[in-house]
Amino acid sequence: MAIKSSPSQAYPAPHVVLSVGGSLLNDGAPNTQMAKALASAIMSAGISAGAVCGGGKQARAEADKARDKSGSEFDADMAGIAITHKNADVLRKALGAAAGKKIFTDFLSARAAVGKQKFIVMGGTIPGITTDADSALLAEALGAKRLVNISNTAIYDSDPRTNPNAKKFDTMSYAQLISLAQLSDNRRAGTHFVFDLLACSLIARSNIETHFVDGRDLAQVKAAMLGNKHNGTIVRN
Ligand code: UTP
């Protein structure tokens, strides 16, 4: 179901949601310069967008502290979520008035803002998931048909950091992406794949075309937002 803004409303409903990797936005503290650079690339695309920000290094450090203190994974996740909110607020501010006065922390409030603001910015929502899954859920909530995952890599058939012969996918199906995410999930708990398994299943069930781009090259971000050619990976049916 596509969410429509009414003709009297100022902005069209976003067709694109961005999943902004925490590693880009926070290497121990929110990176305001990076948020500003990313915000200019987002604004230069000239379209409405949703965005969900990850936690990065500071989220992992705060989660570790919370876990050490209480032994609770719930508390560790809540500490991580708090940092995603900080990062999201830095991106919201960099996007200016068109991103409204606050970030959203649940999907229905985010959806209620459609038409009233050009950019809808969120952080994490509930413990036990990640901002990859949040971005897929926001895309579903807004009826957005494209998701752009902005991190530092495209999708490869094996880890390019350890395998020099790893092959990059230009395009791939949802089923192929799910298989790769499953492989990573099974290998070792906590093994990191570019997009987590829940997020992969969500984009597949709602046929949300997902672009994986390297956020250090902002021209790639803009191209993916507009559905133009880029150097990353496109996942679709
Ligand atoms: P992410 O793991 O999504 O951030 O959230 P990230 O830094 O972008 O992740 P990478 O770069 O892909 O590793 C940070 C942490 O916040 C908690 C989890 O503990 C997660 O690891 N979190 C986030 C939640 O519990 N729920 C959410 O909805 C989002």
XYZ file of N, CA, C and O and ligand atoms in Angstrom, residues 19-24 26 52-57 59-60 63 67 73-74 76-84 87 107 123-134 149 151 192-196, ligand 1:
225
model
N 19.124 3.494 4.684
C 19.623 2.863 5.901
C 21.068 3.317 6.028
O 21.933 2.924 5.233
N 21.322 4.196 6.983
C 22.652 4.805 7.077
C 23.474 4.048 8.121
O 23.135 4.061 9.311
N 24.512 3.386 7.664
C 25.344 2.574 8.566
C 25.969 3.425 9.655
O 26.504 4.509 9.387
N 25.910 2.923 10.876
C 26.471 3.663 11.995
C 27.964 3.889 11.838
O 28.502 4.897 12.312
N 28.647 2.973 11.134
C 30.098 3.113 10.988
C 30.451 4.404 10.246
O 31.534 4.956 10.441
N 29.530 4.885 9.408
C 29.793 6.138 8.682
C 29.584 7.358 9.574
O 30.252 8.374 9.411
N 29.428 7.441 13.090
C 29.898 7.482 14.478
C 31.091 6.558 14.688
O 30.964 5.338 14.685
N 17.006 5.911 8.290
C 17.217 5.304 9.608
C 18.724 5.238 9.833
O 19.460 4.735 8.980
N 19.173 5.754 10.976
C 20.617 5.798 11.255
C 21.029 4.684 12.211
O 20.340 4.406 13.192
N 22.173 4.081 11.943
C 22.733 3.047 12.808
C 23.516 3.655 13.964
O 23.554 4.878 14.145
N 24.162 2.776 14.714
C 24.802 3.217 15.959
C 26.303 3.408 15.872
O 26.863 4.284 16.530
N 26.994 2.543 15.100
C 28.442 2.669 14.970
C 29.196 2.280 16.231
O 28.678 1.607 17.121
N 30.452 2.744 16.270
C 31.393 2.325 17.314
C 30.884 2.673 18.727
O 30.991 1.880 19.659
N 27.853 2.939 19.775
C 26.744 2.062 20.190
C 27.300 0.749 20.737
O 26.818 0.237 21.756
N 28.326 0.232 20.067
C 28.919 -1.035 20.546
C 29.562 -0.831 21.919
O 29.411 -1.661 22.814
N 26.793 -0.439 24.505
C 26.111 -1.724 24.711
C 26.973 -2.615 25.608
O 26.466 -3.268 26.525
N 25.909 -4.098 29.219
C 25.923 -5.562 29.423
C 26.773 -5.920 30.647
O 26.382 -6.743 31.463
N 20.930 -8.432 27.922
C 21.001 -8.107 26.487
C 19.993 -7.015 26.140
O 20.217 -6.203 25.244
N 18.866 -7.035 26.843
C 17.852 -5.983 26.640
C 18.475 -4.614 26.923
O 18.369 -3.679 26.125
N 21.630 -3.884 26.950
C 22.677 -3.604 25.958
C 22.039 -3.030 24.685
O 22.521 -2.032 24.131
N 20.945 -3.636 24.254
C 20.262 -3.131 23.058
C 19.717 -1.720 23.280
O 19.830 -0.851 22.399
N 19.141 -1.485 24.468
C 18.605 -0.139 24.741
C 19.720 0.910 24.698
O 19.511 2.028 24.218
N 20.905 0.533 25.188
C 22.040 1.467 25.149
C 22.448 1.731 23.696
O 22.750 2.872 23.320
N 22.437 0.677 22.872
C 22.742 0.836 21.441
C 21.713 1.739 20.767
O 22.060 2.647 19.998
N 20.449 1.501 21.088
C 19.363 2.295 20.482
C 19.538 3.783 20.817
O 19.359 4.658 19.958
N 19.921 4.058 22.072
C 20.086 5.468 22.479
C 21.113 6.169 21.577
O 20.946 7.334 21.208
N 22.167 5.452 21.210
C 23.190 6.073 20.336
C 22.650 6.244 18.909
O 22.930 7.254 18.253
N 21.856 5.288 18.433
C 21.270 5.476 17.084
C 20.426 6.748 17.069
O 20.380 7.452 16.067
N 22.744 9.736 16.707
C 23.238 9.858 15.325
C 22.131 10.378 14.401
O 22.373 11.217 13.533
N 7.256 3.614 14.071
C 6.901 3.686 12.657
C 5.594 4.446 12.401
O 5.452 5.111 11.383
N 15.858 6.571 14.360
C 16.939 5.698 14.834
C 16.338 4.333 15.083
O 15.369 3.945 14.426
N 16.872 3.615 16.073
C 16.354 2.290 16.393
C 15.001 2.364 17.080
O 14.552 3.429 17.506
N 14.368 1.194 17.212
C 13.001 1.163 17.752
C 12.876 0.256 18.978
O 12.672 0.744 20.077
N 13.011 -1.059 18.772
C 12.860 -1.994 19.904
C 14.102 -2.884 20.006
O 14.766 -3.150 19.002
N 14.385 -3.381 21.222
C 15.534 -4.292 21.378
C 15.352 -5.554 20.534
O 14.227 -5.943 20.210
N 16.470 -6.169 20.189
C 16.419 -7.469 19.513
C 16.508 -7.379 18.006
O 16.618 -8.399 17.332
N 16.434 -6.153 17.455
C 16.580 -6.030 16.005
C 17.717 -5.045 15.711
O 18.481 -4.685 16.602
N 17.849 -4.657 14.468
C 18.903 -3.712 14.090
C 18.284 -2.607 13.232
O 17.120 -2.727 12.814
N 19.075 -1.610 12.952
C 18.536 -0.534 12.112
C 18.398 -0.969 10.650
O 17.711 -0.298 9.888
N 19.022 -2.085 10.247
C 18.726 -2.636 8.903
C 17.247 -3.007 8.848
O 16.523 -2.638 7.905
N 16.799 -3.770 9.859
C 15.393 -4.192 9.897
C 14.477 -2.977 10.056
O 13.420 -2.898 9.414
N 14.893 -2.010 10.883
C 14.074 -0.789 11.041
C 13.883 -0.086 9.694
O 12.809 0.428 9.406
N 20.934 1.122 1.111
C 21.774 0.831 2.277
C 23.122 1.504 2.064
O 23.873 1.170 1.136
N 26.647 1.986 3.388
C 27.666 1.532 4.347
C 29.014 1.680 3.658
O 29.243 2.664 2.950
N 29.159 -10.815 11.033
C 28.528 -9.647 10.464
C 28.330 -9.774 8.965
O 29.269 -9.975 8.229
N 27.100 -9.672 8.513
C 26.834 -9.587 7.082
C 26.324 -8.170 6.838
O 25.876 -7.490 7.759
N 26.438 -7.728 5.577
C 26.102 -6.339 5.265
C 24.677 -5.979 5.698
O 24.423 -4.861 6.173
N 23.735 -6.919 5.543
C 22.328 -6.640 5.837
C 21.810 -7.835 6.612
O 22.007 -8.981 6.192
N 21.149 -7.621 7.761
C 20.806 -8.798 8.567
C 19.633 -9.573 7.967
O 18.900 -9.069 7.116
P 22.844 -1.162 14.426
O 23.588 -2.435 14.675
O 21.720 -1.233 13.533
O 23.820 -0.003 14.026
O 22.359 -0.597 15.823
P 25.053 -0.005 13.024
O 26.189 0.584 13.779
O 24.635 0.657 11.778
O 25.338 -1.473 12.685
P 26.373 -1.994 11.681
O 27.251 -0.854 11.219
O 25.519 -2.581 10.608
O 27.073 -2.974 12.599
C 23.224 -0.541 16.955
C 22.709 -1.445 18.050
O 21.507 -0.914 18.613
C 20.606 -1.956 18.968
C 21.327 -3.260 18.687
O 22.013 -3.652 19.848
C 22.309 -2.855 17.611
O 23.426 -3.713 17.526
N 19.339 -1.814 18.218
C 19.264 -1.018 17.103
C 18.203 -2.426 18.695
O 18.234 -3.175 19.692
N 17.022 -2.224 18.052
C 16.906 -1.428 16.973
O 15.769 -1.238 16.465
C 18.078 -0.843 16.466
